[in-house]
Coordinates of C-alpha atoms in Angstrom, one line a residue:
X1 CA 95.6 121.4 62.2
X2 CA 93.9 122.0 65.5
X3 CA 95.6 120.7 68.7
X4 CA 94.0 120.2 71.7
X5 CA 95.5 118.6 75.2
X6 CA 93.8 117.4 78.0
X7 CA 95.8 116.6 81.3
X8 CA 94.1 114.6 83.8
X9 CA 96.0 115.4 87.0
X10 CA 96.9 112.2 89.2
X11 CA 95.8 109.5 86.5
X12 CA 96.7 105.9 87.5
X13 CA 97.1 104.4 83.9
X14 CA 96.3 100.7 85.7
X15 CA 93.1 102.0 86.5
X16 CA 91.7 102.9 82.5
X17 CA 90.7 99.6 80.5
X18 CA 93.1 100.7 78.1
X19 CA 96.4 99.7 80.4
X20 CA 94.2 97.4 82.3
X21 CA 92.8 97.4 85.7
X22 CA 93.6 95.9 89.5
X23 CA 91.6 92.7 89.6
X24 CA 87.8 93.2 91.7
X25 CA 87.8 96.8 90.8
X26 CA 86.4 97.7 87.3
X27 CA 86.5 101.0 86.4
X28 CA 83.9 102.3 84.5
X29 CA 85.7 105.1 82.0
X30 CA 83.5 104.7 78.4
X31 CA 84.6 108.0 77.1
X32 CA 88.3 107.3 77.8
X33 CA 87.9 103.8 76.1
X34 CA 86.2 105.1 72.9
X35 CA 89.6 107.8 72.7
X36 CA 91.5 104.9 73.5
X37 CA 89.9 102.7 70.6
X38 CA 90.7 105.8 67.9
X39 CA 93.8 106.3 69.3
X40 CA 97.2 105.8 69.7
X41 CA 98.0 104.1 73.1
X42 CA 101.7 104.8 74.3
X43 CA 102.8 101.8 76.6
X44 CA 105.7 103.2 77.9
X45 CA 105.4 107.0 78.4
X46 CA 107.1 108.3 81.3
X47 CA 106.7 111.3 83.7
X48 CA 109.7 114.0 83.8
X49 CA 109.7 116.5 86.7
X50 CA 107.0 115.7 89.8
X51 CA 104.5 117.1 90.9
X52 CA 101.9 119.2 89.6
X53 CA 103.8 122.7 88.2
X54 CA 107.2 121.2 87.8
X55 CA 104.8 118.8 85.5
X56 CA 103.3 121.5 83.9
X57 CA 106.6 123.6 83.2
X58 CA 107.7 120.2 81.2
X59 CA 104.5 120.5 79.4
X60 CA 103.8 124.1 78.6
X61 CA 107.6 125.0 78.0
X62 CA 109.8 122.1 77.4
X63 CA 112.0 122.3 80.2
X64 CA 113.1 119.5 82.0
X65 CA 112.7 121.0 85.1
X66 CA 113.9 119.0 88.2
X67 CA 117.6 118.7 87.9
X68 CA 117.5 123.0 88.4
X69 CA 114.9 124.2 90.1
X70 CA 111.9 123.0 92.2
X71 CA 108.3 124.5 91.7
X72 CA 107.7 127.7 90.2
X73 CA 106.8 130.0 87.9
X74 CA 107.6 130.4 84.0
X75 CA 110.6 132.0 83.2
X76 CA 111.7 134.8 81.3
X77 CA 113.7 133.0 78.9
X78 CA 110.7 130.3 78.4
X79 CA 108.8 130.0 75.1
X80 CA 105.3 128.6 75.9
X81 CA 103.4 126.7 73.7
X82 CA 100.6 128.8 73.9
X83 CA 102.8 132.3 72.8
X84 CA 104.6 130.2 69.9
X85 CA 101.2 129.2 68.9
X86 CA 99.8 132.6 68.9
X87 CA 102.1 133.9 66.7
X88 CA 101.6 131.0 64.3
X89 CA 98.0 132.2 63.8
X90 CA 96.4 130.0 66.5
X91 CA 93.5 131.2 68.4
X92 CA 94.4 129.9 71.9
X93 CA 92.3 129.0 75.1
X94 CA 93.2 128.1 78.8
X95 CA 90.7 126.3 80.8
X96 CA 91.8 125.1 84.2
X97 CA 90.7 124.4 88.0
X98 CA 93.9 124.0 89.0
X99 CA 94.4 126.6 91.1
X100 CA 98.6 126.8 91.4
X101 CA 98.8 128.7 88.3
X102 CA 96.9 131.9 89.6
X103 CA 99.6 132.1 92.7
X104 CA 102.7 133.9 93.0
X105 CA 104.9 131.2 93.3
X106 CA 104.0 129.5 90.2
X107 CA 102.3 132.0 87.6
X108 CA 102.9 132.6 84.1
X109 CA 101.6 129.8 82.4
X110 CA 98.2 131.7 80.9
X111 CA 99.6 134.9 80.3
X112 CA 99.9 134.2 76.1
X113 CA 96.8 132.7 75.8
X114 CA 94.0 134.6 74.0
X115 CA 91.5 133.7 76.6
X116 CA 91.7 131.8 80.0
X117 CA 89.1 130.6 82.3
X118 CA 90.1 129.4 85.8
X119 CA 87.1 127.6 87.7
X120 CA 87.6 127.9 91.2
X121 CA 87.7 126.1 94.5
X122 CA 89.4 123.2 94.2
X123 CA 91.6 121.4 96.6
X124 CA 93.6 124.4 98.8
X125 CA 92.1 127.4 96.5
X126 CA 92.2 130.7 98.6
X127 CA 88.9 131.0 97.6
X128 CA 86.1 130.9 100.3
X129 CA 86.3 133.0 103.5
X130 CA 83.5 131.9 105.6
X131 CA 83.5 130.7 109.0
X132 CA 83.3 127.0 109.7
X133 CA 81.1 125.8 112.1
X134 CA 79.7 122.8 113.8
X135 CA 77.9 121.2 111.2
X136 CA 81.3 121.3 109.5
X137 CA 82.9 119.2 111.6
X138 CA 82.1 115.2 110.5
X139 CA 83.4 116.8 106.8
X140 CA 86.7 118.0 108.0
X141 CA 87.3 114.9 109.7
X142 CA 86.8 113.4 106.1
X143 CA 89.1 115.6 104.7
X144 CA 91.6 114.7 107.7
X145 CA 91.5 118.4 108.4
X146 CA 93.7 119.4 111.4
X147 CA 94.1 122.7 113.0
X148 CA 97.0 124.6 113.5
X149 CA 98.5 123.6 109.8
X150 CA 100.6 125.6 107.9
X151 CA 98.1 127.8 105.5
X152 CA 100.1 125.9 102.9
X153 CA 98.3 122.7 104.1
X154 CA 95.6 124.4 105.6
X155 CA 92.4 121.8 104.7
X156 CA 89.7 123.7 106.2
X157 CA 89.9 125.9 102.7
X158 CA 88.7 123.1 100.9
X159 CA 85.8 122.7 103.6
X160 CA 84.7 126.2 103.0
X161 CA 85.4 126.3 98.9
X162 CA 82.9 123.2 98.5
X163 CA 80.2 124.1 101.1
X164 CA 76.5 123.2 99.4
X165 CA 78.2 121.1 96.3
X166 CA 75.9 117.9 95.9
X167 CA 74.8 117.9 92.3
X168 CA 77.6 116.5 89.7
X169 CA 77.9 120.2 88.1
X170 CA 78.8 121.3 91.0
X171 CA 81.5 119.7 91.4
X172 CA 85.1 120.7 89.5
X173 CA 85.7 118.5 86.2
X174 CA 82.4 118.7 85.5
X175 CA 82.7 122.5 85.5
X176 CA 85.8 122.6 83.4
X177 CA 84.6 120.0 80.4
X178 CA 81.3 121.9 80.4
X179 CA 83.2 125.8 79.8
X180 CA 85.1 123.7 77.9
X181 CA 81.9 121.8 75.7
X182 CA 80.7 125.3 75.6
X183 CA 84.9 127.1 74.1
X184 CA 84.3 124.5 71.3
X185 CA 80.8 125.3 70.3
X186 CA 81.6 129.4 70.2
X187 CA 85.0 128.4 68.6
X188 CA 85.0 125.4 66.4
X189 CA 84.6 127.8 63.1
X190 CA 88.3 129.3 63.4
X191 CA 91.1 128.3 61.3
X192 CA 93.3 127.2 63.4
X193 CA 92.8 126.7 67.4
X194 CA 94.6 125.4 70.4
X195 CA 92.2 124.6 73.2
X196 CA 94.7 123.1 76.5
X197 CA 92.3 122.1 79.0
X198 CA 94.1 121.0 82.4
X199 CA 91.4 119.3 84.8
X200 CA 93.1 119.2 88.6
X201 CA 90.7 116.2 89.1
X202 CA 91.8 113.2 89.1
X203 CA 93.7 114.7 91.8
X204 CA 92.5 114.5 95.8
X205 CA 90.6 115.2 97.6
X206 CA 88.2 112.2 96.8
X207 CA 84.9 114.2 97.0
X208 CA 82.4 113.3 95.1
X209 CA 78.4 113.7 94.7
X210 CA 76.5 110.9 95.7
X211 CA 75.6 110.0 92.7
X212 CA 78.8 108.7 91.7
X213 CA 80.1 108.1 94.9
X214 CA 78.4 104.9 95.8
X215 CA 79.4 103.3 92.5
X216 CA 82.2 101.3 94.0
X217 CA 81.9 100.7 97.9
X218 CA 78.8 99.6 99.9
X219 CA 80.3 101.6 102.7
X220 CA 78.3 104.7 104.3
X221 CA 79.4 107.6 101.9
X222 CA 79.7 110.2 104.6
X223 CA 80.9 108.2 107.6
X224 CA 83.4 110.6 109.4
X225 CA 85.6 108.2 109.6
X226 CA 85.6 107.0 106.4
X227 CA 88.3 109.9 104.8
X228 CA 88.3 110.8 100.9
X229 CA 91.8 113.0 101.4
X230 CA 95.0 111.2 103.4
X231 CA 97.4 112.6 103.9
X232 CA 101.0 111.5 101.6
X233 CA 103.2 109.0 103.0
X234 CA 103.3 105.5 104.7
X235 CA 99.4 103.7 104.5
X236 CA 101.4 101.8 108.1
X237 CA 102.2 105.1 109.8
X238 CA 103.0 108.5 110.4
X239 CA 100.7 110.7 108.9
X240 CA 99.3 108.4 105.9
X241 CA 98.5 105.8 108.7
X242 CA 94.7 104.3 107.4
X243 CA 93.2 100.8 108.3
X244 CA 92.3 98.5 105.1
X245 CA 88.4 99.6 105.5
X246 CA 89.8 103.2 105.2
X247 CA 92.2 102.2 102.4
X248 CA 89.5 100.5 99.8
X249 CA 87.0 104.1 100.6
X250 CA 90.1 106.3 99.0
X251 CA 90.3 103.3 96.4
X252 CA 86.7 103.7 95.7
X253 CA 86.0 107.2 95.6
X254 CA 89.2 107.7 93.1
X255 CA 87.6 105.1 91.1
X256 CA 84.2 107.0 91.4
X257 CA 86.0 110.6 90.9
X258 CA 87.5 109.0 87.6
X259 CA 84.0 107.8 86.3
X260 CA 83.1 111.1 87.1
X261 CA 85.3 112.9 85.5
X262 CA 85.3 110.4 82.0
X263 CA 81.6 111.3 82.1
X264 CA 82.0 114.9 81.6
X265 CA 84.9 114.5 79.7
X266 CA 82.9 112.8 77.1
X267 CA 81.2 115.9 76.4
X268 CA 83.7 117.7 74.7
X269 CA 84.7 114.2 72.2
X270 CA 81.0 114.4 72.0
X271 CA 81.6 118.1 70.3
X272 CA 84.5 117.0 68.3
X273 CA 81.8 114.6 66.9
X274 CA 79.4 116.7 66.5
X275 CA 81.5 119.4 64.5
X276 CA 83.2 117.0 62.7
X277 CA 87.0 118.1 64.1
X278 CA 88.7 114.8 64.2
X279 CA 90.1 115.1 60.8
X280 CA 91.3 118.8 61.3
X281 CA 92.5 118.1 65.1
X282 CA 95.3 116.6 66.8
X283 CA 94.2 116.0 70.4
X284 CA 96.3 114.2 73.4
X285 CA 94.9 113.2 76.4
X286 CA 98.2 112.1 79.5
X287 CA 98.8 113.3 83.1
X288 CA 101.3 114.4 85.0
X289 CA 101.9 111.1 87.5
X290 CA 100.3 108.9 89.1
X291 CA 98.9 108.6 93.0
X292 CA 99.6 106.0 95.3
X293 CA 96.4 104.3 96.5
X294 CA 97.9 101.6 98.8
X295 CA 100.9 100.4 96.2
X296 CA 103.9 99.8 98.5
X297 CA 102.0 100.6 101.3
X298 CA 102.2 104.4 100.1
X299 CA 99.4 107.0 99.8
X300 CA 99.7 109.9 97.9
X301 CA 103.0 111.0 96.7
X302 CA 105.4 111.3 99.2
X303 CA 109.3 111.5 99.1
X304 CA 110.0 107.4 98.5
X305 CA 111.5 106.4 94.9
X306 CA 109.4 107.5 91.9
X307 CA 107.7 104.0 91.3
X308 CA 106.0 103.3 88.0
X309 CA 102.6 103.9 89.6
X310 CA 103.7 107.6 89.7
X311 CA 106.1 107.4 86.9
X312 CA 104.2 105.1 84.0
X313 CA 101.7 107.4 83.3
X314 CA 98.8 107.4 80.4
X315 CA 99.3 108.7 77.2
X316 CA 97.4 108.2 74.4
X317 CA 97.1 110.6 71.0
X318 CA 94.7 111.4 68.1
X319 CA 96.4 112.6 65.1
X320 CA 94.2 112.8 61.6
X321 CA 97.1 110.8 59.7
X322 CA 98.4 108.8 62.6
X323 CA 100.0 105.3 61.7
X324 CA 98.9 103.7 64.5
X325 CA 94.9 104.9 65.0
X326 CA 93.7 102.4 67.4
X327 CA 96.8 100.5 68.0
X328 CA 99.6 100.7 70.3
X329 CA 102.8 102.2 70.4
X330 CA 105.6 100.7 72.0
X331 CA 108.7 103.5 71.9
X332 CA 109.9 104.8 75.0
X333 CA 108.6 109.0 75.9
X334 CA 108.5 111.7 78.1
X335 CA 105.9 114.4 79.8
X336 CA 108.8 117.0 78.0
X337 CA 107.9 115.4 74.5
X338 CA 104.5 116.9 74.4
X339 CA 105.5 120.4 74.1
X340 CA 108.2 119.2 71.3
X341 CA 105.4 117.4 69.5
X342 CA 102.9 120.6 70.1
X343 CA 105.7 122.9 68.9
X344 CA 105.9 120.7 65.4
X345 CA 102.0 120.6 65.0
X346 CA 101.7 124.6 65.2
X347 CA 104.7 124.8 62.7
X348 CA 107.1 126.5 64.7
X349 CA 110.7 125.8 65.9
X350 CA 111.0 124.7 69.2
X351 CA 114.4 125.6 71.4
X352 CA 117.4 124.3 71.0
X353 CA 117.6 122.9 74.6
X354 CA 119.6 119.4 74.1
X355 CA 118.7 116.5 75.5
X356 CA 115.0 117.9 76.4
X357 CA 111.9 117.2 74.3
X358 CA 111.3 115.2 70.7
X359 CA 108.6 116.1 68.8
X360 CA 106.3 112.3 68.7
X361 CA 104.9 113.1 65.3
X362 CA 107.2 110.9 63.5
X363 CA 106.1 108.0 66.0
X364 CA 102.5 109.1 64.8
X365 CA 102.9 108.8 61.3
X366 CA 104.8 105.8 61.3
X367 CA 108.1 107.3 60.4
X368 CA 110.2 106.6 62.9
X369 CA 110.3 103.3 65.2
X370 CA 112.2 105.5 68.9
X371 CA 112.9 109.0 69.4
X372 CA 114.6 108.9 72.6
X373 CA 116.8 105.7 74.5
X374 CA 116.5 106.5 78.2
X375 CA 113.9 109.0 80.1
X376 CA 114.9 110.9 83.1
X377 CA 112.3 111.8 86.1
X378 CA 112.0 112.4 89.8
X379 CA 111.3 115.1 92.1
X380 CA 113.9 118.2 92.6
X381 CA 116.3 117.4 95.1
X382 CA 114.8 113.7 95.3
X383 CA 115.9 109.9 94.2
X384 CA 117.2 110.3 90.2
X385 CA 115.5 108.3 88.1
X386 CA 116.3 106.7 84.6
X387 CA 114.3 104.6 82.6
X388 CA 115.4 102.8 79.2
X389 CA 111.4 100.9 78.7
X390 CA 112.7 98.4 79.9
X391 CA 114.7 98.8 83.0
X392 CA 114.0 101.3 86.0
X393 CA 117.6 102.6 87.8
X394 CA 116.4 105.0 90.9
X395 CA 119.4 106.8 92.8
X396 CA 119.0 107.9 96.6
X397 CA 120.5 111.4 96.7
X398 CA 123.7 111.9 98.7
X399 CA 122.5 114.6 101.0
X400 CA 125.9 115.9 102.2
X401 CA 126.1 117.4 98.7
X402 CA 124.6 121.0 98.6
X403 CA 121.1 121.4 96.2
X404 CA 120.9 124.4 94.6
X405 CA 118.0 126.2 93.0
X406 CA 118.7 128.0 89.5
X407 CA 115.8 130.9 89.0
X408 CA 115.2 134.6 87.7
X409 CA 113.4 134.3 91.4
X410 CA 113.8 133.5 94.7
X411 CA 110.8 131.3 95.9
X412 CA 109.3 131.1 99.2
X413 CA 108.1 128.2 100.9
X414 CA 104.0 127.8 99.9
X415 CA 104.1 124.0 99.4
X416 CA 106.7 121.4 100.8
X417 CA 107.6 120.8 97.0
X418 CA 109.8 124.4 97.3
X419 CA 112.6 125.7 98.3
X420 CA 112.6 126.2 102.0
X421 CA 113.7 129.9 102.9
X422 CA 114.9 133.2 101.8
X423 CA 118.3 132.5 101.1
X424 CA 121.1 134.5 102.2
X425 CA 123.9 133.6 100.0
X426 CA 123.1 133.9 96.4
X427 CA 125.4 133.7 93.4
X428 CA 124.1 135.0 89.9
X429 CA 125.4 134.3 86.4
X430 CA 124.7 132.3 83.5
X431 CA 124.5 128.9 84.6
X432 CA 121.8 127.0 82.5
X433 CA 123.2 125.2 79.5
X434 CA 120.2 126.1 77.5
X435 CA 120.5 129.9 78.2
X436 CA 122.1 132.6 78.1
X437 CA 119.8 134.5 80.7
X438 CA 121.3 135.1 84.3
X439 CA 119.4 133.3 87.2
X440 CA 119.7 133.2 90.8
X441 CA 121.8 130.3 91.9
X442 CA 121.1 129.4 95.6
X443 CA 121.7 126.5 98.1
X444 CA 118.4 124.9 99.3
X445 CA 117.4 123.9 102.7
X446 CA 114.2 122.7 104.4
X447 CA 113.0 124.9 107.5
X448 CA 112.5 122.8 110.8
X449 CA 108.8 123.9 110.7
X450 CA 108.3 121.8 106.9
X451 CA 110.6 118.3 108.8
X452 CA 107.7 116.7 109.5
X453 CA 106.7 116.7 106.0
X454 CA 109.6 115.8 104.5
X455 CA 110.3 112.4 106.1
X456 CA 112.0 110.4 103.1
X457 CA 112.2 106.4 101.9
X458 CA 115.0 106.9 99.2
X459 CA 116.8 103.9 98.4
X460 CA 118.9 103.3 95.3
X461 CA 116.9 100.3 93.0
X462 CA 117.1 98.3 90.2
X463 CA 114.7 96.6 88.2
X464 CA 113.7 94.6 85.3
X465 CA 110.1 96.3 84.4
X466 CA 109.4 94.2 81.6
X467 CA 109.5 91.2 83.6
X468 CA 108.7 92.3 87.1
X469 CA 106.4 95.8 86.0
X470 CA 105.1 95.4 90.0
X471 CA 108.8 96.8 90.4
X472 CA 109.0 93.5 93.6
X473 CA 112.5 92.4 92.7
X474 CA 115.3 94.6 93.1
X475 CA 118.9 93.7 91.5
X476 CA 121.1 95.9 92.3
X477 CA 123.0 93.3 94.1
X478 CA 122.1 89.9 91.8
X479 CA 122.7 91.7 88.1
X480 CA 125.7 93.7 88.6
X481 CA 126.2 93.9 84.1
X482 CA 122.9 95.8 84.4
X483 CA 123.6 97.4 87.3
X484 CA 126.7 99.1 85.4
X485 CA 124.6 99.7 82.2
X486 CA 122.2 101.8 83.6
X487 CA 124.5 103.7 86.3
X488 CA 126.3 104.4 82.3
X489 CA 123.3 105.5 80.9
X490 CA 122.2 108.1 83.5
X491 CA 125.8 109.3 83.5
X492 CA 125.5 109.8 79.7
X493 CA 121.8 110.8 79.8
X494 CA 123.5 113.6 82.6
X495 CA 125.7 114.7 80.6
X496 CA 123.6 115.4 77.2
X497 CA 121.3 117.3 79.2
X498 CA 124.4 119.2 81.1
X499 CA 123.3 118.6 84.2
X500 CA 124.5 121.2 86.7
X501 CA 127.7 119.4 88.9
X502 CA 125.5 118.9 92.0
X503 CA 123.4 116.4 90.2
X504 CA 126.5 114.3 89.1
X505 CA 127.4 114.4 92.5
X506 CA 124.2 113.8 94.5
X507 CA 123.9 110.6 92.6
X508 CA 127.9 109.5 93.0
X509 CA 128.6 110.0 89.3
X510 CA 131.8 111.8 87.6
X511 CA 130.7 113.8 84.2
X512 CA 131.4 112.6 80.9

């Protein structure tokens, strides 16, 4: 069987038809609907470790990543779904625009492919050198651009990446469903494939070509101060701050960057049509978390508690002899599942790595009702999350308790999401419970110079999703039986997983 999986970076599953839609804004998605309508649809498929490449290290390796290290690269002790799959006779195939995975600080992740294809430019892409000048200037302001940022945050490389796009193709998912239309045309005739597409857009900035970009605002489209990139945090102040005209733009050009992106999307289900794959082909379409567009008066995806609109993200699968083909599956999962269920489709034996991934194919085919009872998430070093499907528990860390950083590396500071420094006291030994490989072990801090972007709105919460899914009514206080349940349950879902001590203790819990 073939298996193909398509990540849609930043997908708000409240804004595809198939999880429904905020009311006055109707989002036109018709490729995503018609997968949706063949498809299982996962209600209650939850996000692991945030953002991006801790995301994609859940994904690609089946490491729940968070409670160990931040953002980085694959390890030497990893087994990646695109080497296992290689050596099970699979012709394999990378195509990506997102650029983290061609940087030192994150690399790895195409090396066992057969081929790779990386289009470039998107978002803070080292790519373009030219000089900005004057004409430049009403863009950056869109693009809330400001000089003297850390090259890290630098937004004037997007300026220079995308100078001249105005036609769709152009623009980035186009680009990457078309090389990837045109892999599944050359390739369709092998055995055996594995075609992993990972599209950066949905993710900001909110750029798109005027053709799309009108779709859902009557606003001037390139008013300067009209931005299609914030910057992550409060929508009230600080450096999210945006007025409600500013606010519904964003809203509108990530409605119009989805349609955009579903359009050429469509292309490549148009192949699988045209080819006649669907009955040879497994393919899964998710994302990695969602993006605050407003929600809780939050933009982006600052450090505040991993809310379902980042954590509740899409998930919907295609199998040839699914159970549930157009219908709906109600079992609680996990980002980390995918490689487990990718691992079982290629027909080879995942890690032993307890408490990480379950392979979803017996959900598929109707053989199994669960395959997990709780779902942990959050960012390294962040609020600790627990989910049962029905319940959300999130844990502000105790920050007098050291973080450490487990890695074969030491990782320097490229994006706020990593380690801050050098350090200068490092232990090594084996410390992972699902290795015997000997890592780096070091304590983390954040450099003065990153403060500014680390400003944090943890609070330990409580609440009922399935009757309050807007996440409004927090009982920690009122429903202390439940509070007690689920403090149990991350203590036991801890404790399967091994959790290093620090995590236990960052979240005022004793080990099992």
């Amino acid at each position: 069987m073939n298996v193909i999986l398509i990540t849609l970076d930043s997908l708000n599953r409240h804004y595809l038809k198939a999880y429904g839609q905020p009311a006055g804004l109707e989002v036109s998605t018709p490729n995503l609907d018609r997968f949706a309508a063949r498809s299982a649809v996962f209600d209650r498929h939850y996000s692991g470790s945030l953002p991006c490449m801790p995301a994609r290290r859940e994904l690609y390796t089946g490491t729940q990543e968070f409670l160990w290290r931040s953002w980085g690269p694959v390890e030497p002790y990893d087994l990646p779904i695109a080497r296992a799959a290689g050596r099970e006779g699979y012709v394999t195939q990378f195509i990506s625009d997102q650029f983290h995975f061609f940087l030192g600080y994150s690399h790895g992740y195409y090396d066992d492919y057969h081929g790779f294809e990386l289009v470039r430019g998107h978002e803070l892409d080292p790519w373009k050198t030219a000089p900005l000048g004057g004409d430049d200037q009403p863009f950056l302001k869109r693009i809330s651009y400001r000089p003297g940022s850390l090259k890290a945050f630098d937004r004037a490389a997007y300026a220079r990446n995308v100078r001249g796009f105005s036609r769709e193709e152009d623009f980035f998912a186009p680009r990457v469903f078309t090389c990837a239309e045109q892999w599944l045309e050359d390739n369709h005739t092998h055995d055996k494939f594995m075609l992993v597409i990972d599209s950066f857009d949905v993710h900001e900035p909110f750029h798109n070509p005027d053709s799309v970009a009108g779709m859902y605002t009557e606003e001037e489209l390139h008013d300067p101060d009209l931005p299609v990139w914030a910057h992550s945090g409060r929508t009230d102040e600080g450096h999210g701050q945006l007025s409600e005209r500013q606010l519904a733009f964003i809203r509108s050009q990530y409605a119009a960057k989805l349609t955009l992106t579903d359009k050429w999307l469509g292309k490549v289900l148009d192949k699988l049509d045209e080819h006649g794959l669907w009955e040879s082909t497994m393919v899964i379409i998710t994302s990695d978390h969602g993006h605050y567009l407003g929600e809780r008066n939050l933009i982006g995806k600052p450090a505040y508690n991993n809310y379902n609109v980042l954590a509740n993200i899409p998930l919907m699968i295609w199998h040839p002899e699914g159970a549930h083909q157009g219908g709906r599956v109600p079992a609680l999962t996990a980002t980390v599942d995918i490689y487990a269920t990718m691992m079982e489709a290629v027909g080879h034996q995942a890690p032993q790595r307890p408490g990480h991934g379950r392979s979803l194919l017996p959900l598929l085919r109707g053989e199994a009702d669960k395959v997990r009872d709780w779902a942990v998430y959050g960012y390294f070093g962040g609020t600790l999350n627990i989910t049962d499907g029905s319940h959300t528990y999130h844990v502000a860390p105790d920050e007098r308790v050291p973080l450490y950083n487990y890695s074969t590396m030491y990782m320097n500071p490229a994006a706020f999401f990593l380690p801050g420094y050098v350090p200068e006291q490092v232990e090594s030994g084996r410390f992972l419970p699902y290795t015997d490989a000997t890592v780096w072990k070091y304590e983390v801090r954040i450099p003065p110079e990153f403060a500014s972007y680390r400003k944090t709105g943890y609070a330990t919460e409580l609440y009922d999703t399935a009757a309050d899914p807007g996440q409004t009514n927090n009982l920690l206080d009122s429903s202390p039986e439940l509070h007690s349940r689920m403090k149990e349950l991350l203590r036991a879902a801890l404790s399967e997983l091994q959790a290093p001590p620090e995590a236990f203790a960052r979240a005022g819990l004793a080990p099992l």
